Coordinates of C-alpha atoms in Angstrom, one line a residue:
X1 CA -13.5 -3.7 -47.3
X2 CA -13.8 -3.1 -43.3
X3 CA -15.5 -5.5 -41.2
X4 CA -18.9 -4.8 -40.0
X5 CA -19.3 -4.4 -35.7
X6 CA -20.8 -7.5 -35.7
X7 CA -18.0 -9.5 -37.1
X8 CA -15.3 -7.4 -35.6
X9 CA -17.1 -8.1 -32.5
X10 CA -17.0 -12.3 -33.2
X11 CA -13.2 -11.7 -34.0
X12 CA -12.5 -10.5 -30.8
X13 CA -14.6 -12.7 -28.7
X14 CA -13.1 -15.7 -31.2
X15 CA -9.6 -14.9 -29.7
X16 CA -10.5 -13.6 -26.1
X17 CA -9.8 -16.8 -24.6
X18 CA -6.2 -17.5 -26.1
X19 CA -5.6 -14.4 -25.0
X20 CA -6.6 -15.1 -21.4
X21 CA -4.5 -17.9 -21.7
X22 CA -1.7 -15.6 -22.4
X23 CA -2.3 -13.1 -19.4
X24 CA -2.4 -16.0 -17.2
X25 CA 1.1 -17.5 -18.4
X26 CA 2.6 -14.1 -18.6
X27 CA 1.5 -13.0 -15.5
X28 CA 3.1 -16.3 -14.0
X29 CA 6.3 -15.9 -15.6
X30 CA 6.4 -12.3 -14.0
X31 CA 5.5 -13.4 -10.9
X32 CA 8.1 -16.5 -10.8
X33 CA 10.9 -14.1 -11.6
X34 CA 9.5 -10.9 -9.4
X35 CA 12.5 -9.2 -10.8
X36 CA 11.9 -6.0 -10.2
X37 CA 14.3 -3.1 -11.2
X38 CA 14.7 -0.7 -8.2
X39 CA 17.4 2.5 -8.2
X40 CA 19.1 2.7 -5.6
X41 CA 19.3 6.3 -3.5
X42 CA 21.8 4.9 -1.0
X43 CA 25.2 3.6 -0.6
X44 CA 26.4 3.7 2.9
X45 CA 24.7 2.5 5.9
X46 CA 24.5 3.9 9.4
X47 CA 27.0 5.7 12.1
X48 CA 24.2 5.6 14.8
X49 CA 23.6 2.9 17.2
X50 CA 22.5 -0.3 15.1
X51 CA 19.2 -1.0 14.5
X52 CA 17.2 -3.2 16.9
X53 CA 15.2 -5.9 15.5
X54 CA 12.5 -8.6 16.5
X55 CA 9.6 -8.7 19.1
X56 CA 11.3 -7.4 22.6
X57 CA 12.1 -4.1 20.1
X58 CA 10.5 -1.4 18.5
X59 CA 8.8 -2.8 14.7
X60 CA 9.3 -0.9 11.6
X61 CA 7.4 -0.7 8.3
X62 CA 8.1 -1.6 4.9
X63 CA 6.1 0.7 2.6
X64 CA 5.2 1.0 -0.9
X65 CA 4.4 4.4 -2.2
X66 CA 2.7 4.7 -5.6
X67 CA 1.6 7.2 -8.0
X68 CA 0.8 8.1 -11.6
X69 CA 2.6 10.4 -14.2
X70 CA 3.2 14.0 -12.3
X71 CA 2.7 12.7 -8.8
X72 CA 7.0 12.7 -8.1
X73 CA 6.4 15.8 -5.8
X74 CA 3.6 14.5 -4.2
X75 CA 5.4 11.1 -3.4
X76 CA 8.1 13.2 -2.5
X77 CA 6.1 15.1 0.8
X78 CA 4.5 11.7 1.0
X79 CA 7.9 10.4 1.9
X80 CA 8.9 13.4 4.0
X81 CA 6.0 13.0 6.0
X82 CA 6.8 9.1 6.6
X83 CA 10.2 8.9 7.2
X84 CA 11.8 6.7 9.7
X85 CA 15.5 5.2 9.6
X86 CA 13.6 2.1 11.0
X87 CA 11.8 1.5 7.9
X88 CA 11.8 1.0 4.3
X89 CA 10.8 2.8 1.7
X90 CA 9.7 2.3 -2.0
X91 CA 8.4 4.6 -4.1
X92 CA 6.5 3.6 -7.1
X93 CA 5.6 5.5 -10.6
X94 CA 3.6 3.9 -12.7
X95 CA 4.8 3.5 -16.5
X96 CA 2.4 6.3 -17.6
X97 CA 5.1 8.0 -16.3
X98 CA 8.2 9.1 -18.6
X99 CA 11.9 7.8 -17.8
X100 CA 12.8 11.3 -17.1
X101 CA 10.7 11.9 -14.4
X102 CA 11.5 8.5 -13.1
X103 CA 15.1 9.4 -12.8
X104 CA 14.1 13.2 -11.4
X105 CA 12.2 11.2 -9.0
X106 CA 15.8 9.5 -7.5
X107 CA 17.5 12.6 -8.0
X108 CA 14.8 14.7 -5.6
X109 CA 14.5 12.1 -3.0
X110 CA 18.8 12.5 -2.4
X111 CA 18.2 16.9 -2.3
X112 CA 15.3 16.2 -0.2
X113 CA 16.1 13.6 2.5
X114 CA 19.9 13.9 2.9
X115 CA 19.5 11.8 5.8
X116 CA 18.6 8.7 3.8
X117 CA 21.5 8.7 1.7
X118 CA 23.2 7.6 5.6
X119 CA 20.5 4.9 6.0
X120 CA 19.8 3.5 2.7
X121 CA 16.5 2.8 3.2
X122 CA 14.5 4.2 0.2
X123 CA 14.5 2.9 -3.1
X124 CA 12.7 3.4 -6.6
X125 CA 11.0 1.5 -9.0
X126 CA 13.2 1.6 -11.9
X127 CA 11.2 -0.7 -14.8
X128 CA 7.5 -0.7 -14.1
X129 CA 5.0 -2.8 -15.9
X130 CA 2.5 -1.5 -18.0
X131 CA -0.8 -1.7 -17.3
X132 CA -4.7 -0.6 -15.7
X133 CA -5.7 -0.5 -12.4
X134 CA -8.7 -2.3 -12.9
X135 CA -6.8 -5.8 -14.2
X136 CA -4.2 -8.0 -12.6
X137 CA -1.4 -5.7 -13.4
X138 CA -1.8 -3.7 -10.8
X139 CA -2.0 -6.5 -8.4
X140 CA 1.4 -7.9 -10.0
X141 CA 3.0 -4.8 -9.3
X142 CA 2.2 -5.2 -5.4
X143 CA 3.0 -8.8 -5.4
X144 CA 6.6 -7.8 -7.0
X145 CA 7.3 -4.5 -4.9
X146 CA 6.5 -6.8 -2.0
X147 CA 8.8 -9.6 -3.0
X148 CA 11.0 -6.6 -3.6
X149 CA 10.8 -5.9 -0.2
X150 CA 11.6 -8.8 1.4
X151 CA 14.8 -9.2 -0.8
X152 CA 15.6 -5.4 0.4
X153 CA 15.4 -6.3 3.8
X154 CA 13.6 -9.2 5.1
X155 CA 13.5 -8.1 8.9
X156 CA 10.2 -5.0 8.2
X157 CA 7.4 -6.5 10.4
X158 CA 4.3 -4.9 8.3
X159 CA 4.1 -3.9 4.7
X160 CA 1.9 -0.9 4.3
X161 CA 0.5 0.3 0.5
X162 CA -0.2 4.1 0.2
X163 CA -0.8 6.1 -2.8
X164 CA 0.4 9.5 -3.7
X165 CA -3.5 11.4 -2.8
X166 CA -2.8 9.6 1.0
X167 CA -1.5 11.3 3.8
X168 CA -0.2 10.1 7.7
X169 CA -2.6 11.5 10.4
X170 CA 0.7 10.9 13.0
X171 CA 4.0 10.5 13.3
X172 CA 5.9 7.7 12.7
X173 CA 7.1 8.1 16.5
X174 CA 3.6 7.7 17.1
X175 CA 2.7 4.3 14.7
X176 CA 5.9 2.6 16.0
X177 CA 4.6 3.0 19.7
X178 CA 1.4 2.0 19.7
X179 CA 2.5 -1.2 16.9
X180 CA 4.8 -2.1 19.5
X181 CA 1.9 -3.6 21.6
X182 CA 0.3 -5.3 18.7
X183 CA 1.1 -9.1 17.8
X184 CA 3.3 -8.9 14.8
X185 CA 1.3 -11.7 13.1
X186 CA -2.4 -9.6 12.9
X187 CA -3.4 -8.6 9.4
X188 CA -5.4 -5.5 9.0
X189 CA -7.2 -5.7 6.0
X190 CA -10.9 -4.2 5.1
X191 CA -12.8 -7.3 4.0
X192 CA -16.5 -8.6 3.2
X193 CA -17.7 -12.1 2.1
X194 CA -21.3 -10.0 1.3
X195 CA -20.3 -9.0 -2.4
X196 CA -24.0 -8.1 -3.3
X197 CA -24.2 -6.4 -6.2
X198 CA -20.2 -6.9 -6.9
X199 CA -21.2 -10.6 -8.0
X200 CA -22.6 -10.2 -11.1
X201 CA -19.7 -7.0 -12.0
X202 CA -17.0 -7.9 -10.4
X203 CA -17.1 -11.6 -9.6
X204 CA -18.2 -13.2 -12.7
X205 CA -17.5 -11.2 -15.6
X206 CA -14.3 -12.0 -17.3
X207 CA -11.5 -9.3 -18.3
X208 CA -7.6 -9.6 -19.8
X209 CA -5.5 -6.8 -19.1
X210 CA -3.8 -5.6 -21.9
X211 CA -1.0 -4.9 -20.2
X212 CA 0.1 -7.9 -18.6
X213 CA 1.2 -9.2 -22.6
X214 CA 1.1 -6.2 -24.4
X215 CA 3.9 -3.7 -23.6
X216 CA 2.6 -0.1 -23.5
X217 CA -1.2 -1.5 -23.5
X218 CA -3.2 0.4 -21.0
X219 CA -6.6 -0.6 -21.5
X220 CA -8.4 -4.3 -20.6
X221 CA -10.8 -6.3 -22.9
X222 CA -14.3 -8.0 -21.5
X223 CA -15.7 -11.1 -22.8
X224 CA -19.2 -11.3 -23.1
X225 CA -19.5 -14.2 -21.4
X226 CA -19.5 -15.1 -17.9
X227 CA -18.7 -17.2 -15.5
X228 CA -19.4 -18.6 -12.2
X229 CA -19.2 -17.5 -8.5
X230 CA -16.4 -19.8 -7.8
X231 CA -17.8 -22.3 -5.0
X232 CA -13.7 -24.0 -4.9
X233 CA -13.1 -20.5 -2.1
X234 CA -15.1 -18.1 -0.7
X235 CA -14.5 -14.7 -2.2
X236 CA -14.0 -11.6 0.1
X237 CA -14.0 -8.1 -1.2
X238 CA -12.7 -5.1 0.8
X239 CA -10.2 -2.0 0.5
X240 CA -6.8 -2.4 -1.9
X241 CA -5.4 -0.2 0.8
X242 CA -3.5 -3.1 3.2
X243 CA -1.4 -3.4 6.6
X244 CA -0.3 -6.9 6.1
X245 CA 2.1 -9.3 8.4
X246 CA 5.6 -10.2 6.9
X247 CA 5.0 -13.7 7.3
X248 CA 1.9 -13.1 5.4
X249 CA 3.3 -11.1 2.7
X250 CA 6.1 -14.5 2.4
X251 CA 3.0 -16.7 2.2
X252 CA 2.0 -15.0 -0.8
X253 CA 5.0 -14.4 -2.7
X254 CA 7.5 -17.5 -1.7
X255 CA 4.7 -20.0 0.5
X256 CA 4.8 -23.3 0.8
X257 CA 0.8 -23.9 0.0
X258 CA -0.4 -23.4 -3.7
X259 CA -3.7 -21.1 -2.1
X260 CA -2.2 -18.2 -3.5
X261 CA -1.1 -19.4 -6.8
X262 CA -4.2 -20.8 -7.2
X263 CA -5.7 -17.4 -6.7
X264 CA -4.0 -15.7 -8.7
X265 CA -4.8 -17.7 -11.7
X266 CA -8.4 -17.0 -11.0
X267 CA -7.9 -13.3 -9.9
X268 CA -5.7 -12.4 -13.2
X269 CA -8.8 -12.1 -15.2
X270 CA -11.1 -10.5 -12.2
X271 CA -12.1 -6.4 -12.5
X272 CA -10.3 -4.4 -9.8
X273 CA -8.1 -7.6 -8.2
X274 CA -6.4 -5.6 -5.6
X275 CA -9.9 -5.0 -3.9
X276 CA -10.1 -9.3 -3.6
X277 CA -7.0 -11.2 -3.6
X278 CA -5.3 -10.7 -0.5
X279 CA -8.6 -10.7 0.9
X280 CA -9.7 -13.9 -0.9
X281 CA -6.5 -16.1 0.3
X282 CA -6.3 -14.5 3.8
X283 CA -9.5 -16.0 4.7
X284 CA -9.5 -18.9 2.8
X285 CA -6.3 -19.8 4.5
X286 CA -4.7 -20.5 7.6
X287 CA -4.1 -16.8 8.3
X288 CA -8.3 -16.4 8.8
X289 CA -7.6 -16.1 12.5
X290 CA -4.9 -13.4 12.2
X291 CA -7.2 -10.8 10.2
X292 CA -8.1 -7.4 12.1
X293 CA -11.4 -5.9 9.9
X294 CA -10.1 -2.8 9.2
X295 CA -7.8 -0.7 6.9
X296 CA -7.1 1.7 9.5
X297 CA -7.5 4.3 7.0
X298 CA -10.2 7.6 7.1
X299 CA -12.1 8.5 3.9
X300 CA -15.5 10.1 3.9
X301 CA -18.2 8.2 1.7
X302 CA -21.3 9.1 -0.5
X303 CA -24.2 7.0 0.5
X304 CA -24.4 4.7 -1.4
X305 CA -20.5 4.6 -1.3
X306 CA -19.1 5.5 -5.1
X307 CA -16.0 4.2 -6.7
X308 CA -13.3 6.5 -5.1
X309 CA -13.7 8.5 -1.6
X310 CA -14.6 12.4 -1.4
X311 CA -11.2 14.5 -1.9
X312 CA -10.7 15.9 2.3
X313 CA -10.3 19.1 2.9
X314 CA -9.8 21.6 6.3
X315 CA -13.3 20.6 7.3
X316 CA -12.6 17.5 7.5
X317 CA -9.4 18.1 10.1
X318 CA -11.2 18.3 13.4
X319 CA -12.9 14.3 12.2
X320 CA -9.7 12.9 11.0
X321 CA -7.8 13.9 14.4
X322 CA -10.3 12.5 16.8
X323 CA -10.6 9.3 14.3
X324 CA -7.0 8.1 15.7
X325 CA -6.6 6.8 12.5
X326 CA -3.1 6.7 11.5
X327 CA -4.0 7.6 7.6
X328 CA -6.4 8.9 5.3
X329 CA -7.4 9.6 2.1
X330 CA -7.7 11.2 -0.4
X331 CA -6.5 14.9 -1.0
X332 CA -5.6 17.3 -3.4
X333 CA -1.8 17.9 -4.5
X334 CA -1.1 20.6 -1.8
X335 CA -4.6 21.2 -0.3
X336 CA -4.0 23.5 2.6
X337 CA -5.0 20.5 4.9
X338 CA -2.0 19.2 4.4
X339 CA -0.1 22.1 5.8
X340 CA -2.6 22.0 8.8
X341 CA -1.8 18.1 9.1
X342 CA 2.0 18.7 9.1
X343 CA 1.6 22.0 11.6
X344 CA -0.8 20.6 13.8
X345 CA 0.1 17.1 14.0
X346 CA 3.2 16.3 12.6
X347 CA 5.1 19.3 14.0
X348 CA 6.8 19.6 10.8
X349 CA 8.2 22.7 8.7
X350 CA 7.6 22.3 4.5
X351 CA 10.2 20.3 2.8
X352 CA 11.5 18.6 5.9
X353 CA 11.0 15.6 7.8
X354 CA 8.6 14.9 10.5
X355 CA 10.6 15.1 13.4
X356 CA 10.9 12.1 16.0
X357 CA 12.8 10.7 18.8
X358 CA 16.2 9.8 16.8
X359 CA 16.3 13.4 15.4
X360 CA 18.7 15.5 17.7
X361 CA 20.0 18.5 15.7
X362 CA 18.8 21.6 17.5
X363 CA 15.8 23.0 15.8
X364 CA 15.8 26.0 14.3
X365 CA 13.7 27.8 11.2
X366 CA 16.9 27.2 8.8
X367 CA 18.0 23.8 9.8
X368 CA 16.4 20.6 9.8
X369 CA 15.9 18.8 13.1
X370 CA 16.9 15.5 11.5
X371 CA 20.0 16.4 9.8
X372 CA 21.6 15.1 13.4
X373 CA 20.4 11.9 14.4
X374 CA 21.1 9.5 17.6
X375 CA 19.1 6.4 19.1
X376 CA 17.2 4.9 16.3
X377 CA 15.3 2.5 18.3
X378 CA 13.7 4.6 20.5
X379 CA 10.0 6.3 19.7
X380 CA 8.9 9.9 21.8
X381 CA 5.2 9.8 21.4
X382 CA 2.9 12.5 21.1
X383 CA -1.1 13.6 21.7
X384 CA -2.7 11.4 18.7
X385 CA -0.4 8.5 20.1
X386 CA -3.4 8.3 22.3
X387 CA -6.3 8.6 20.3
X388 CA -4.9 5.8 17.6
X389 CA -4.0 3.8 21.1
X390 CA -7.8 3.8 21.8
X391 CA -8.7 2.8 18.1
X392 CA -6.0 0.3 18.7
X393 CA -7.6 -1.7 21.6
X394 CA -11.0 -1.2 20.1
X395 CA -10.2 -2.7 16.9
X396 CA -8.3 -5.7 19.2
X397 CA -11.5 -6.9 20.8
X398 CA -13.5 -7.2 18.0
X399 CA -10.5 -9.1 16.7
X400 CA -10.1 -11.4 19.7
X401 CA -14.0 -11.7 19.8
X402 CA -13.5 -13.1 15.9
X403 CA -17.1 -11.6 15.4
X404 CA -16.0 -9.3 12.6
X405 CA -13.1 -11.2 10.7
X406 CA -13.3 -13.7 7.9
X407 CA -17.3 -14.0 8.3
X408 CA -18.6 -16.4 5.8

């Protein structure tokens, strides 16, 4: 005979909590190990002048690229539009997606960016986690791509998360020149200690994501009781989207403070944990002083704001370019803004690279401008240099007035 609702419904509730206890110790054993299986695109490294490192030099960006089942070409223009031999690249699909796509993924990254198979500086996710973006698994998977990161190449000054639907509003030319001015420690993350209505649904209720113990589990379960507003830490909300510091990124990952462990036991069983952790243990930390209050990302809101952003389209072009942001989101899988961003602002053709100062093959409609390369270190900036120079020193002084950061 089948169980009624109401004692199916005790049943689970009955063995909710071991299995919180579960996601907390498997979570932990992930995160101790942060062994994360990347493939490789490239052997050899570089015939061009060696790259320059530290703060007298130009920075560079590590950046992790993520998308769902079918998003390989999206990732793939993504990439094209980002590239830099400066940085580093890791492009992420999540296990929705099938092995064979995973592996088409590698494959089309070599045919696409020949010139990254000289620089080895883009890699792929080979064994992700399963899992729901609304539990801790999706935070786990940024914690390990990061840690992933650092073992890559530990000298990146920022690590920047993007998803497939995002899109650069300059070149990298362009980022690299205005960073250059910016202290290397600043954080810039979107964050609010006013959680309002996000107390009672995001802060208290309890969740375990299925797929942090359950391989192939895509779903989370809610217990129907609560709990409360921790008073041990303040907690701050914002945007998942992040520009964090390296030696913030190693403070979270390898520290020498238990803050973000701590966290992380709390946040495994929080809805939607990418839009609090970083944000909780930046300003409930040392690194308080360090954050910038903003994302530096443009998206276009209802009001009231809903869960996810209005999709951008060519109306939106003239608003992003005098923004000076340096990226936005979201758009449609080949919108024809995205051929008006890379005309317009990138200056690049389809399929190829944005073009930049270390490019030096001549440029014609058959050949890619980057299939030559010289000076790596070196950045030739152009008109929205300007404008994301302006954002830049605005953004500064309401950092160095600390009126806007880590407000309790």
């Amino acid at each position: 005979m089948a169980p009624s609702p109401s004692s199916a419904l005790s049943l689970a509730e009955k063995f909710l909590f071991p299995l919180i206890l579960i996601s907390l110790i498997s979570l932990f054993l992930f995160l101790s190990t942060f062994s994360y299986s990347t493939s490789s695109i490239l052997y050899s490294h570089p015939s061009s002048p060696p790259f320059l490192r530290g703060p007298s030099h130009p920075p560079s960006f590590a950046y992790l690229l993520s998308g769902h089942r079918s998003d390989s070409a999206r990732l793939i223009r993504l990439l094209l539009a980002l590239y830099h031999p400066r940085n580093r690249y890791l492009l992420y699909l999540s296990a929705d997606a099938s092995e064979k796509e995973r592996v088409g993924l590698v494959e089309a990254v070599k045919q696409a960016l020949p010139v990254s198979v000289a620089f080895g500086n883009v890699d792929v996710v080979g064994r992700p986690s399963a899992g729901t973006p609304m539990g801790s698994s999706e935070l786990a998977g940024t914690l390990g791509a990061a840690a992933a990161m650092l073992r890559l190449d530990h000298e990146w000054d920022w690590f920047v998360t993007l998803s497939a639907a995002d899109y650069p509003l300059l070149t990298q030319d362009d980022l690299i020149h205005v960073f250059s001015s910016v202290p290397r420690h600043l954080n810039f993350i979107d964050h609010t200690s006013d959680i309002g209505w996000k107390e009672q649904q995001r802060v208290q209720p309890i969740i375990v994501d299925a797929g942090v113990y359950l391989a192939g589990r895509k779903q989370y379960f809610q217990a129907s009781e609560k709990r409360a507003t921790p008073d041990a830490f303040k907690f701050f909300t914002g945007s998942p989207w992040v520009i964090l510091s390296r030696q913030f990124i190693e403070y979270c990952t390898i520290g020498y403070e238990n803050l973000p462990r701590t966290l992380l036991l709390y946040f495994t069983n929080v809805i939607l944990s990418q839009e609090g952790y970083f944000h909780s243990v930046i300003c409930n930390s040392g690194y308080r002083n360090t954050t910038v209050n903003n994302d530096l990302r443009f998206t276009v809101w209802d009001d009231p704001p809903q869960m996810e952003p209005h999709y951008l389209s060519t109306t939106d072009f003239s608003a992003m370019v005098e923004s000076g942001v340096p990226f936005a989101r979201k758009f449609k899988e080949n919108d024809a803004v995205l051929d008006l961003i890379d005309r317009r602002i990138l200056g690049k053709w389809r399929n190829m690279v944005t073009p930049g100062a270390w490019c030096t093959s001549s440029r014609r409609w058959w050949r890619d401008p980057c299939s030559q390369w010289g000076n790596v270190n070196t950045a030739r900036p152009g008109p929205q240099a300007e404008r994301f120079q302006k954002l830049m020193d605005r953004v500064l002084k309401e950092w160095e007035s600390g009126a806007n950061s880590c407000q309790l």
